[in-house]
GROMACS .gro file of C-alpha atoms in nm:
model
  188
    1UNK     CA    1   2.241  -4.474   8.689
    2UNK     CA    2   2.267  -4.105   8.677
    3UNK     CA    3   2.151  -4.065   9.032
    4UNK     CA    4   2.418  -4.292   9.146
    5UNK     CA    5   2.674  -4.082   8.969
    6UNK     CA    6   2.529  -3.763   9.139
    7UNK     CA    7   2.560  -3.941   9.474
    8UNK     CA    8   2.915  -4.044   9.407
    9UNK     CA    9   2.985  -3.681   9.309
   10UNK     CA   10   2.833  -3.555   9.645
   11UNK     CA   11   3.029  -3.782   9.842
   12UNK     CA   12   3.361  -3.698   9.695
   13UNK     CA   13   3.295  -3.345   9.754
   14UNK     CA   14   3.216  -3.399  10.089
   15UNK     CA   15   3.548  -3.609  10.150
   16UNK     CA   16   3.744  -3.325   9.964
   17UNK     CA   17   3.584  -3.035  10.207
   18UNK     CA   18   3.693  -3.205  10.521
   19UNK     CA   19   3.461  -3.506  10.567
   20UNK     CA   20   3.124  -3.449  10.740
   21UNK     CA   21   3.251  -3.094  10.866
   22UNK     CA   22   3.255  -2.967  10.520
   23UNK     CA   23   2.897  -3.112  10.473
   24UNK     CA   24   2.740  -2.918  10.766
   25UNK     CA   25   2.777  -3.150  11.034
   26UNK     CA   26   2.963  -3.013  11.355
   27UNK     CA   27   3.212  -3.279  11.419
   28UNK     CA   28   3.445  -3.033  11.604
   29UNK     CA   29   3.149  -2.977  11.854
   30UNK     CA   30   3.085  -3.332  11.898
   31UNK     CA   31   3.461  -3.405  11.989
   32UNK     CA   32   3.420  -3.116  12.259
   33UNK     CA   33   3.742  -2.919  12.120
   34UNK     CA   34   3.580  -2.570  12.053
   35UNK     CA   35   3.357  -2.325  12.223
   36UNK     CA   36   3.033  -2.244  12.062
   37UNK     CA   37   3.058  -1.919  11.911
   38UNK     CA   38   2.678  -1.849  11.894
   39UNK     CA   39   2.570  -1.492  11.950
   40UNK     CA   40   2.527  -1.430  12.323
   41UNK     CA   41   2.330  -1.155  12.484
   42UNK     CA   42   2.155  -0.857  12.352
   43UNK     CA   43   2.357  -0.553  12.244
   44UNK     CA   44   2.230  -0.232  12.422
   45UNK     CA   45   2.226   0.128  12.276
   46UNK     CA   46   2.432   0.207  12.590
   47UNK     CA   47   2.808   0.262  12.560
   48UNK     CA   48   3.135   0.289  12.773
   49UNK     CA   49   3.360   0.589  12.785
   50UNK     CA   50   3.547   0.437  12.490
   51UNK     CA   51   3.233   0.403  12.279
   52UNK     CA   52   3.193   0.017  12.325
   53UNK     CA   53   2.849  -0.105  12.335
   54UNK     CA   54   2.709  -0.320  12.638
   55UNK     CA   55   2.603  -0.683  12.582
   56UNK     CA   56   2.342  -0.753  12.812
   57UNK     CA   57   2.326  -1.096  12.958
   58UNK     CA   58   2.094  -1.254  13.219
   59UNK     CA   59   2.202  -1.210  13.581
   60UNK     CA   60   2.182  -1.603  13.662
   61UNK     CA   61   2.548  -1.730  13.522
   62UNK     CA   62   2.671  -1.389  13.413
   63UNK     CA   63   3.041  -1.317  13.455
   64UNK     CA   64   3.111  -1.143  13.787
   65UNK     CA   65   3.448  -0.961  13.894
   66UNK     CA   66   3.583  -0.832  14.230
   67UNK     CA   67   3.910  -0.657  14.243
   68UNK     CA   68   4.189  -0.647  14.534
   69UNK     CA   69   4.476  -0.420  14.547
   70UNK     CA   70   4.782  -0.410  14.772
   71UNK     CA   71   5.081  -0.212  14.766
   72UNK     CA   72   5.400  -0.392  14.678
   73UNK     CA   73   5.726  -0.362  14.856
   74UNK     CA   74   5.903  -0.173  14.600
   75UNK     CA   75   5.669   0.080  14.375
   76UNK     CA   76   5.333   0.021  14.272
   77UNK     CA   77   5.040  -0.176  14.352
   78UNK     CA   78   4.951  -0.551  14.308
   79UNK     CA   79   4.608  -0.608  14.140
   80UNK     CA   80   4.435  -0.915  14.180
   81UNK     CA   81   4.099  -0.998  14.022
   82UNK     CA   82   3.869  -1.247  14.139
   83UNK     CA   83   3.619  -1.378  13.860
   84UNK     CA   84   3.290  -1.586  13.863
   85UNK     CA   85   3.155  -1.746  13.577
   86UNK     CA   86   3.430  -1.583  13.328
   87UNK     CA   87   3.741  -1.721  13.169
   88UNK     CA   88   4.020  -1.489  13.014
   89UNK     CA   89   4.091  -1.552  12.652
   90UNK     CA   90   4.427  -1.583  12.522
   91UNK     CA   91   4.595  -1.353  12.279
   92UNK     CA   92   4.476  -1.428  11.904
   93UNK     CA   93   4.132  -1.528  12.002
   94UNK     CA   94   3.856  -1.455  11.732
   95UNK     CA   95   3.651  -1.160  11.785
   96UNK     CA   96   3.350  -1.334  11.853
   97UNK     CA   97   3.136  -1.320  12.192
   98UNK     CA   98   3.144  -1.628  12.372
   99UNK     CA   99   2.940  -1.655  12.705
  100UNK     CA  100   3.179  -1.587  12.997
  101UNK     CA  101   3.498  -1.543  12.781
  102UNK     CA  102   3.697  -1.222  12.721
  103UNK     CA  103   3.935  -0.979  12.887
  104UNK     CA  104   3.952  -0.736  13.177
  105UNK     CA  105   4.017  -0.374  13.128
  106UNK     CA  106   4.193  -0.187  13.431
  107UNK     CA  107   4.120   0.187  13.481
  108UNK     CA  108   4.243   0.442  13.713
  109UNK     CA  109   4.024   0.728  13.774
  110UNK     CA  110   3.857   0.638  13.433
  111UNK     CA  111   4.161   0.636  13.236
  112UNK     CA  112   4.242   0.280  13.072
  113UNK     CA  113   4.587   0.153  13.180
  114UNK     CA  114   4.598  -0.207  13.104
  115UNK     CA  115   4.405  -0.502  12.908
  116UNK     CA  116   4.435  -0.819  13.101
  117UNK     CA  117   4.432  -1.194  12.993
  118UNK     CA  118   4.510  -1.314  13.339
  119UNK     CA  119   4.381  -1.236  13.695
  120UNK     CA  120   4.685  -1.052  13.819
  121UNK     CA  121   4.860  -0.729  13.721
  122UNK     CA  122   5.114  -0.500  13.858
  123UNK     CA  123   5.014  -0.154  13.853
  124UNK     CA  124   5.316   0.088  13.820
  125UNK     CA  125   5.347   0.355  14.095
  126UNK     CA  126   5.394   0.613  13.836
  127UNK     CA  127   5.034   0.574  13.714
  128UNK     CA  128   4.909   0.647  14.066
  129UNK     CA  129   5.019   0.991  14.179
  130UNK     CA  130   4.960   1.121  14.533
  131UNK     CA  131   4.607   1.117  14.665
  132UNK     CA  132   4.307   0.893  14.634
  133UNK     CA  133   4.225   0.701  14.340
  134UNK     CA  134   3.951   0.484  14.174
  135UNK     CA  135   4.072   0.159  14.038
  136UNK     CA  136   3.828  -0.042  13.803
  137UNK     CA  137   3.838  -0.366  13.644
  138UNK     CA  138   3.589  -0.399  13.391
  139UNK     CA  139   3.497  -0.744  13.173
  140UNK     CA  140   3.476  -0.726  12.794
  141UNK     CA  141   3.373  -1.010  12.542
  142UNK     CA  142   3.605  -1.103  12.283
  143UNK     CA  143   3.448  -0.881  12.019
  144UNK     CA  144   3.522  -0.559  12.254
  145UNK     CA  145   3.151  -0.544  12.407
  146UNK     CA  146   3.116  -0.471  12.740
  147UNK     CA  147   2.969  -0.761  12.976
  148UNK     CA  148   2.660  -0.592  13.136
  149UNK     CA  149   2.389  -0.717  13.371
  150UNK     CA  150   2.052  -0.503  13.416
  151UNK     CA  151   2.214  -0.221  13.206
  152UNK     CA  152   2.527  -0.187  13.423
  153UNK     CA  153   2.864  -0.298  13.319
  154UNK     CA  154   3.017  -0.598  13.493
  155UNK     CA  155   3.296  -0.427  13.704
  156UNK     CA  156   3.451  -0.381  14.035
  157UNK     CA  157   3.607  -0.074  14.174
  158UNK     CA  158   3.862  -0.032  14.462
  159UNK     CA  159   3.996   0.307  14.600
  160UNK     CA  160   4.358   0.343  14.667
  161UNK     CA  161   4.562   0.623  14.839
  162UNK     CA  162   4.912   0.698  14.740
  163UNK     CA  163   5.118   0.927  14.975
  164UNK     CA  164   5.444   1.088  14.962
  165UNK     CA  165   5.611   0.859  15.222
  166UNK     CA  166   5.479   0.523  15.053
  167UNK     CA  167   5.136   0.380  14.953
  168UNK     CA  168   4.827   0.295  15.186
  169UNK     CA  169   4.547   0.091  15.054
  170UNK     CA  170   4.210   0.248  15.065
  171UNK     CA  171   3.924   0.146  15.289
  172UNK     CA  172   3.679   0.000  15.046
  173UNK     CA  173   3.636  -0.215  14.735
  174UNK     CA  174   3.293  -0.161  14.555
  175UNK     CA  175   3.096  -0.368  14.304
  176UNK     CA  176   2.780  -0.227  14.151
  177UNK     CA  177   2.495  -0.375  14.321
  178UNK     CA  178   2.678  -0.508  14.592
  179UNK     CA  179   2.778  -0.390  14.961
  180UNK     CA  180   3.108  -0.202  15.003
  181UNK     CA  181   3.386  -0.494  15.136
  182UNK     CA  182   3.743  -0.516  15.136
  183UNK     CA  183   3.696  -0.915  15.123
  184UNK     CA  184   3.727  -1.090  14.782
  185UNK     CA  185   3.455  -1.326  14.688
  186UNK     CA  186   3.568  -1.686  14.595
  187UNK     CA  187   3.633  -1.736  14.229
  188UNK     CA  188   3.373  -1.965  14.035
   0.00000   0.00000   0.00000
């Protein structure tokens, strides 16, 4: 009879703790309402300029990014990112790495200028003084680590030139490990 009392107590505790989820079953996963937050990739000893560790993932299915920049009609530049196997995380997302999720950071000549949670951004003209500049988009996991493949950050760089009489797009866009091109690859 005591074992029956113990069983009933266990069932009551499970019910009070949220049903099967309180007893260790993954009902949220079964419903498909959450993304698995299991550890992803391998942390490397390498860091970016801001001291953020690289998170190495296999090249197959790894996130990718291409950057395209066009002068706008007023003052500045329109930046458009094309991502592959990557989704931008909304504000308030937990700081846990999830495969193919995170944010993009935009740099001008190595100086951070914006954190993006979307594929488009307006780069103000005053951030790009006269001359040729390198604009880089780099992908980060939600925990702040840098997505990396073969020890290199997942990023893309485009050169732009600002002149006194207006703005002129630079001749190339570079992605490490790929040939220089002005064309954007298709999003995935």
